[in-house]
Coordinates of C-alpha atoms and ligand atoms in Angstrom, one line a residue:
M396 CA -4.3 -21.9 -47.4
K397 CA -6.4 -20.0 -46.8
I398 CA -6.3 -18.2 -43.9
T399 CA -9.5 -14.9 -42.7
F400 CA -9.0 -12.1 -40.3
C401 CA -12.4 -10.9 -38.4
C402 CA -11.1 -8.8 -36.2
T403 CA -13.7 -6.0 -34.0
D404 CA -12.0 -2.1 -33.2
T405 CA -8.5 -3.6 -35.6
K406 CA -6.8 -1.9 -38.5
A407 CA -7.0 -5.2 -40.9
E408 CA -3.8 -3.6 -43.1
P409 CA -0.8 -4.2 -41.5
W410 CA -2.5 -7.5 -40.2
L411 CA -2.5 -8.9 -43.4
Q412 CA 1.1 -7.4 -44.4
G413 CA 2.6 -9.0 -41.8
L414 CA 1.0 -11.8 -41.8
A415 CA 1.1 -12.3 -45.1
A416 CA 4.7 -11.9 -45.0
A417 CA 5.1 -14.5 -42.8
L418 CA 3.0 -16.6 -44.2
P419 CA 4.2 -15.3 -48.2
Q420 CA 2.3 -19.6 -49.6
A421 CA -1.5 -17.9 -47.8
D422 CA -4.2 -16.3 -49.3
I423 CA -5.2 -14.2 -47.0
S424 CA -8.9 -11.6 -46.2
V425 CA -10.5 -9.5 -44.6
W426 CA -14.2 -11.8 -44.0
Q427 CA -17.2 -10.2 -46.0
P428 CA -20.8 -12.2 -45.0
G429 CA -20.6 -14.5 -47.6
A430 CA -17.1 -14.9 -48.2
P431 CA -15.2 -18.7 -49.2
Q432 CA -14.6 -21.9 -46.4
S433 CA -10.8 -20.4 -44.7
D434 CA -8.8 -22.9 -43.3
Y435 CA -7.7 -20.8 -40.7
A436 CA -9.3 -17.7 -38.9
V437 CA -6.7 -14.7 -37.8
V438 CA -10.0 -12.9 -34.8
W439 CA -11.0 -11.1 -31.6
A440 CA -14.5 -11.3 -31.0
P441 CA -16.4 -12.1 -34.0
P442 CA -19.6 -11.9 -35.0
Q443 CA -22.3 -15.2 -34.6
Q444 CA -22.3 -15.6 -38.1
F445 CA -18.8 -15.5 -39.1
I446 CA -18.8 -18.9 -37.6
D447 CA -22.0 -20.5 -38.8
E448 CA -20.6 -18.6 -42.1
Q449 CA -16.9 -20.4 -41.5
P450 CA -17.5 -24.1 -39.3
A451 CA -14.9 -25.8 -41.2
L452 CA -11.8 -23.6 -40.3
R453 CA -9.1 -25.7 -38.6
A454 CA -8.9 -23.5 -36.1
L455 CA -9.7 -20.2 -35.0
C456 CA -6.6 -18.4 -33.5
N457 CA -7.5 -15.5 -31.3
I458 CA -5.1 -11.9 -30.9
G459 CA -5.7 -11.8 -27.6
A460 CA -4.8 -14.2 -24.1
G461 CA -7.9 -14.4 -22.6
V462 CA -11.6 -16.6 -24.8
D463 CA -13.5 -16.2 -22.8
G464 CA -15.4 -13.7 -25.7
L465 CA -14.6 -16.6 -27.8
L466 CA -16.3 -18.9 -26.0
R467 CA -20.0 -17.3 -25.5
L468 CA -20.0 -18.8 -29.6
R469 CA -22.0 -21.3 -30.6
L470 CA -18.9 -22.5 -32.0
P471 CA -18.6 -26.7 -33.8
P472 CA -17.0 -28.9 -30.5
S473 CA -14.1 -29.8 -33.6
M474 CA -13.4 -26.4 -33.8
R475 CA -10.2 -25.9 -32.5
V476 CA -9.0 -22.9 -30.2
V477 CA -5.6 -20.9 -30.7
R478 CA -5.3 -18.4 -28.1
L479 CA -2.2 -15.7 -28.1
D480 CA 0.5 -17.1 -24.9
D481 CA 2.6 -14.6 -23.7
A482 CA 3.8 -12.9 -27.5
G483 CA 5.4 -9.2 -25.0
M484 CA 2.5 -9.8 -22.4
A485 CA 3.6 -11.3 -19.6
V486 CA 6.6 -8.5 -19.5
Q487 CA 4.3 -6.1 -19.4
M488 CA 1.4 -7.3 -17.0
A489 CA 4.1 -7.9 -14.7
E490 CA 5.4 -3.9 -15.0
Y491 CA 2.0 -3.0 -14.6
V492 CA 1.4 -4.9 -11.2
S493 CA 4.8 -4.0 -9.8
H494 CA 4.2 -0.4 -11.0
A495 CA 0.4 -0.5 -9.1
L496 CA 1.7 -2.0 -6.0
I497 CA 4.6 -0.4 -5.7
R498 CA 3.0 3.2 -5.8
H499 CA 0.4 1.7 -3.3
F500 CA 3.3 -0.1 -0.6
R501 CA 5.7 2.7 -1.6
E502 CA 2.8 5.3 -0.6
L503 CA 3.1 8.0 -3.6
D504 CA -0.6 8.7 -4.4
Q505 CA 0.9 10.7 -0.6
Y506 CA 4.4 12.0 -1.6
E507 CA 2.3 13.3 -5.1
A508 CA 0.0 15.1 -2.7
Q509 CA 2.8 16.2 -0.4
M510 CA 4.9 18.0 -3.5
R511 CA 2.3 19.8 -4.9
A512 CA 1.1 21.3 -1.7
G513 CA 4.6 22.0 -0.8
R514 CA 5.5 20.5 2.0
W515 CA 8.6 18.5 2.7
G516 CA 7.8 15.5 5.0
Y517 CA 8.2 11.9 5.5
L518 CA 5.9 9.0 6.1
K519 CA 6.4 6.3 8.7
P520 CA 7.9 3.6 5.9
P521 CA 5.6 0.5 6.0
R522 CA 7.5 -3.4 6.5
R523 CA 7.2 -5.4 3.5
Q524 CA 6.7 -8.5 5.3
D525 CA 3.0 -6.8 6.2
F526 CA 2.1 -6.6 2.4
P527 CA 2.3 -10.3 1.0
V528 CA 0.8 -9.9 -2.7
G529 CA -1.2 -13.1 -3.8
V530 CA -1.3 -13.9 -7.3
M531 CA -5.0 -16.1 -8.9
G532 CA -3.6 -17.8 -11.7
L533 CA -0.7 -18.8 -12.7
G534 CA -0.6 -19.1 -16.1
V535 CA 1.7 -17.9 -18.8
L536 CA 0.8 -14.2 -17.2
G537 CA 0.5 -14.9 -13.7
E538 CA 3.2 -16.7 -13.0
R539 CA 5.5 -14.1 -14.6
V540 CA 4.1 -10.9 -12.0
A541 CA 4.5 -13.7 -9.1
R542 CA 8.2 -14.3 -10.2
T543 CA 8.8 -10.4 -11.1
V544 CA 7.1 -9.3 -7.9
A545 CA 9.7 -12.0 -5.3
Q546 CA 11.7 -10.1 -7.0
F547 CA 11.0 -6.2 -5.0
D548 CA 11.5 -9.4 -1.8
F549 CA 7.4 -9.1 -1.3
P550 CA 6.2 -12.0 0.2
V551 CA 4.0 -14.1 -2.4
L552 CA 1.5 -16.0 -2.8
G553 CA -0.3 -18.4 -6.0
W554 CA -3.1 -19.5 -6.5
S555 CA -4.0 -22.3 -8.9
R556 CA -6.5 -25.1 -10.2
S557 CA -3.1 -27.6 -10.0
P558 CA -0.7 -27.8 -7.9
K559 CA 2.3 -25.9 -9.2
A560 CA 5.8 -25.2 -8.4
V561 CA 7.3 -21.7 -8.7
A562 CA 10.5 -20.3 -7.0
G563 CA 10.4 -17.5 -4.3
V564 CA 6.3 -18.4 -4.2
R565 CA 4.3 -20.4 -1.6
T566 CA 1.7 -21.9 -3.7
Y567 CA -1.7 -23.4 -3.1
S568 CA -4.2 -25.1 -5.5
G569 CA -7.7 -25.6 -6.0
A570 CA -11.5 -25.1 -4.0
E571 CA -9.5 -26.3 -0.9
G572 CA -6.3 -24.0 -1.2
F573 CA -8.4 -21.1 -2.1
G574 CA -9.3 -20.2 1.6
E575 CA -5.6 -20.7 3.3
F576 CA -4.4 -18.1 0.5
L577 CA -6.7 -15.8 1.4
A578 CA -6.3 -14.8 4.4
A579 CA -2.6 -15.3 3.2
T580 CA -3.2 -11.9 0.9
R581 CA -3.2 -8.6 1.8
V582 CA -2.5 -7.4 -1.7
L583 CA -4.6 -9.5 -4.4
V584 CA -3.9 -9.7 -8.2
N585 CA -6.5 -11.6 -10.5
L586 CA -4.5 -13.1 -13.6
L587 CA -7.4 -15.6 -14.2
P588 CA -8.8 -16.5 -16.6
L589 CA -13.0 -15.5 -17.3
T590 CA -15.1 -19.1 -17.6
P591 CA -18.2 -20.1 -15.2
E592 CA -15.8 -20.9 -12.5
T593 CA -13.9 -17.5 -11.5
H594 CA -17.2 -15.6 -12.4
G595 CA -17.8 -13.2 -9.2
I596 CA -14.9 -14.8 -7.4
M597 CA -14.1 -11.2 -6.1
R598 CA -17.3 -10.3 -4.4
R599 CA -17.4 -9.4 -0.4
D600 CA -17.0 -13.0 1.2
T601 CA -13.8 -13.7 -0.6
L602 CA -11.9 -10.0 -0.5
A603 CA -13.9 -9.4 3.2
R604 CA -11.1 -13.1 3.8
L605 CA -8.1 -10.7 3.1
K606 CA -5.8 -9.1 5.3
P607 CA -7.2 -6.1 6.5
G608 CA -6.1 -2.9 4.4
A609 CA -6.0 -4.7 1.6
Y610 CA -6.0 -4.1 -1.4
V611 CA -7.2 -5.1 -4.9
I612 CA -5.5 -5.2 -8.4
N613 CA -7.8 -6.4 -11.0
V614 CA -5.4 -6.8 -14.1
A615 CA -8.5 -9.9 -15.0
R616 CA -12.1 -9.8 -16.4
G617 CA -14.3 -7.1 -14.7
A618 CA -16.2 -9.4 -14.5
H619 CA -14.7 -11.1 -12.3
L620 CA -14.8 -8.0 -9.7
V621 CA -18.3 -8.0 -7.9
E622 CA -18.4 -4.1 -8.0
E623 CA -20.4 -3.1 -5.6
D624 CA -19.0 -5.3 -3.4
L625 CA -14.9 -4.1 -3.9
L626 CA -17.1 -0.6 -3.4
A627 CA -18.7 -1.8 -0.1
L628 CA -15.7 -3.1 1.7
I629 CA -14.0 -0.6 0.7
E630 CA -16.4 1.9 2.5
E631 CA -16.1 0.0 5.4
G632 CA -12.4 0.3 5.6
H633 CA -11.5 -3.3 5.0
V634 CA -9.8 -3.1 1.7
A635 CA -7.9 0.2 1.1
G636 CA -8.5 0.8 -3.2
A637 CA -8.4 -0.9 -5.2
T638 CA -6.0 -0.4 -8.8
L639 CA -8.8 -1.6 -12.0
D640 CA -7.8 -2.3 -15.3
V641 CA -10.4 -4.5 -16.7
F642 CA -14.9 -3.5 -15.9
R643 CA -18.0 -5.3 -16.4
T644 CA -18.7 -2.8 -18.9
E645 CA -15.7 -1.6 -20.9
P646 CA -15.5 1.4 -22.2
L647 CA -16.8 2.3 -18.1
P648 CA -20.0 4.1 -18.5
A649 CA -20.3 7.7 -17.8
G650 CA -20.8 8.5 -14.5
H651 CA -20.0 5.2 -13.1
P652 CA -18.4 5.5 -9.5
F653 CA -15.0 4.5 -10.6
W654 CA -14.4 7.1 -11.9
N655 CA -13.7 9.9 -9.4
H656 CA -13.3 7.0 -6.6
P657 CA -10.6 8.7 -4.4
K658 CA -9.8 4.9 -4.0
I659 CA -9.1 3.6 -6.5
T660 CA -7.6 4.1 -10.2
I661 CA -8.2 3.3 -13.4
T662 CA -6.9 2.5 -16.9
P663 CA -9.3 1.6 -20.4
H664 CA -8.0 -2.5 -20.6
T665 CA -4.4 -1.5 -21.4
S666 CA -1.8 -3.4 -18.6
A667 CA -1.7 -5.7 -21.5
R668 CA -1.8 -5.1 -25.4
T669 CA -1.7 -7.5 -27.7
L670 CA 1.4 -6.4 -29.8
R671 CA 1.1 -6.3 -33.5
D672 CA 4.7 -7.7 -34.3
E673 CA 5.0 -9.9 -31.5
S674 CA 1.4 -11.7 -32.4
I675 CA 1.6 -11.9 -35.8
A676 CA 4.9 -13.8 -35.7
Q677 CA 3.9 -15.6 -33.0
I678 CA 0.5 -17.2 -34.5
A679 CA 1.7 -17.1 -38.1
G680 CA 4.5 -19.8 -36.5
K681 CA 1.6 -21.5 -34.8
I682 CA -0.1 -22.0 -38.3
A683 CA 2.8 -23.8 -39.9
A684 CA 3.3 -25.4 -37.0
M685 CA -0.9 -26.9 -37.1
E686 CA -0.4 -27.6 -40.5
R687 CA 2.8 -29.5 -40.5
G688 CA 0.4 -31.6 -37.8
E689 CA 2.4 -30.4 -34.6
A690 CA 0.6 -29.4 -31.5
V691 CA 1.1 -25.7 -30.4
A692 CA 1.1 -23.8 -27.4
G693 CA -1.9 -22.1 -26.0
A694 CA -4.1 -24.1 -27.2
V695 CA -7.3 -23.7 -25.6
D696 CA -9.2 -26.7 -23.9
T697 CA -13.1 -25.6 -24.7
A698 CA -14.3 -27.5 -22.3
R699 CA -12.8 -26.1 -19.6
G700 CA -13.1 -22.1 -20.8
Y701 CA -9.1 -20.9 -21.1
Ligands
NDP880 P1 -3.2 -18.9 -18.9 O1 -4.2 -20.0 -19.2 O2 -1.4 -19.7 -18.7 O3 -3.6 -19.4 -17.6 C1 -4.1 -19.6 -16.1 C2 -4.4 -19.5 -14.9 O4 -5.8 -19.8 -14.3 C3 -3.8 -20.5 -14.9 O5 -2.6 -20.8 -13.9 C4 -5.5 -21.8 -14.4 O6 -4.4 -22.8 -13.7 C5 -5.6 -20.9 -12.9 N1 -7.2 -21.0 -13.1 C6 -8.4 -21.7 -14.0 N2 -9.1 -21.4 -14.0 C7 -9.5 -21.3 -12.5 C8 -9.6 -21.8 -11.0 N3 -11.0 -22.4 -11.6 N4 -9.2 -21.7 -10.3 C9 -7.7 -21.0 -10.2 N5 -7.0 -21.5 -10.9 C10 -8.0 -21.1 -12.1 O7 -3.8 -17.2 -19.6 P2 -3.3 -16.5 -18.9 O8 -2.1 -16.2 -17.3 O9 -2.4 -16.7 -20.5 O10 -4.1 -15.4 -19.0 C11 -4.9 -15.2 -18.0 C12 -6.1 -14.1 -19.0 O11 -5.2 -12.4 -17.8 C13 -6.6 -14.4 -19.5 O12 -7.5 -15.6 -19.7 C14 -7.2 -12.9 -19.7 O13 -8.7 -12.5 -19.4 C15 -6.7 -11.9 -18.7 N6 -5.4 -10.6 -19.8 C16 -6.5 -9.1 -19.8 C17 -4.8 -8.6 -20.5 C18 -5.6 -7.2 -19.7 O14 -4.8 -6.5 -20.9 N7 -6.3 -6.5 -19.9 C19 -4.0 -9.1 -21.1 C20 -4.4 -10.3 -21.4 C21 -5.1 -11.3 -20.7 P3 -3.7 -24.5 -13.8 O15 -2.4 -23.9 -13.9 O16 -4.1 -24.7 -13.0 O17 -3.8 -24.4 -15.4
OXD881 C1 -6.3 -9.9 -23.1 C2 -7.0 -9.3 -23.4 O1 -7.0 -11.7 -23.6 O2 -6.7 -8.2 -24.3 O3 -5.7 -11.0 -24.6 O4 -8.0 -8.8 -22.1

């Protein structure tokens, strides 16, 4: 079995070693233009040329959870796409979102400013019930985040495409449930995949439906958010602030208003990193399962877009 590795911005050697150890029968190499046809590919942001030169791949194994970049390429209709499901990302997302939420809710920035000013003083304790948290996307990552936040006794709501039941979470689904979900949410967490349906989903008319003093945590994709609309709603006071891990243009360009905005915290697309060892083990397991003709978790429905 032949496996090709084609991952932009990724050091290949440790992946090749790990995959070779997990799949000793496989012949694994880094893709070069003109390379012979492989059976499987391990990819992140491959060029179109790679797809065009490898039309008979049995599967593209994406070393990330989101496949929006991959699905922008022209793929042969029969080409199977498999993504990471969890592989150590869900716990990272849960800690990142919990941190952002609690930092905002407990006003830790204000306490830090007081500390730096040498001042000992109390702020009025916020009421947890005034901060309902709405998680958009109840998949592998969103469900873990919703369950984790519920452990801190926040009211938690979740929204997905199909109806879902999650213990401790009030769930909504589809276009018909979206308005009610937004109206009941104050802290909006985005964990949707980027698809034609979800592109620009956080924009003026949707964010304006959140409870006053809303807070936005975007950990999915930058193109979910209309950045100018968020800035305007913060300026107008409806939105109190945001924690943003992903941006329309990455790296965030110099001079972008998010860099120095007092009510916005940014991180460089790091809320849930691909963990190499966990990912190698998962991808090797999926390739072995596909070789045996078995179904695998994380199989992408390319028509649906996630
Ligand atoms: P999943 O595919 O497991 O979950 C997606 C969820 O979104 C599902 O609940 C799905 O609903 C819901 N959904 C999809 N489309 C719609 C829609 N139109 N309306 C309402 N709900 C919808 O994905 P993951 O949880 O694994 O990952 C989510 C995203 O997180 C990734 O696509 C990626 O963009 C992002 N990500 C970001 C990272 C970072 O470091 N910032 C790291 C990893 C991922 P249903 O359950 O009905 O199918
Ligand atoms: C992913 C990501 O999709 O890193 O895995 O954003």
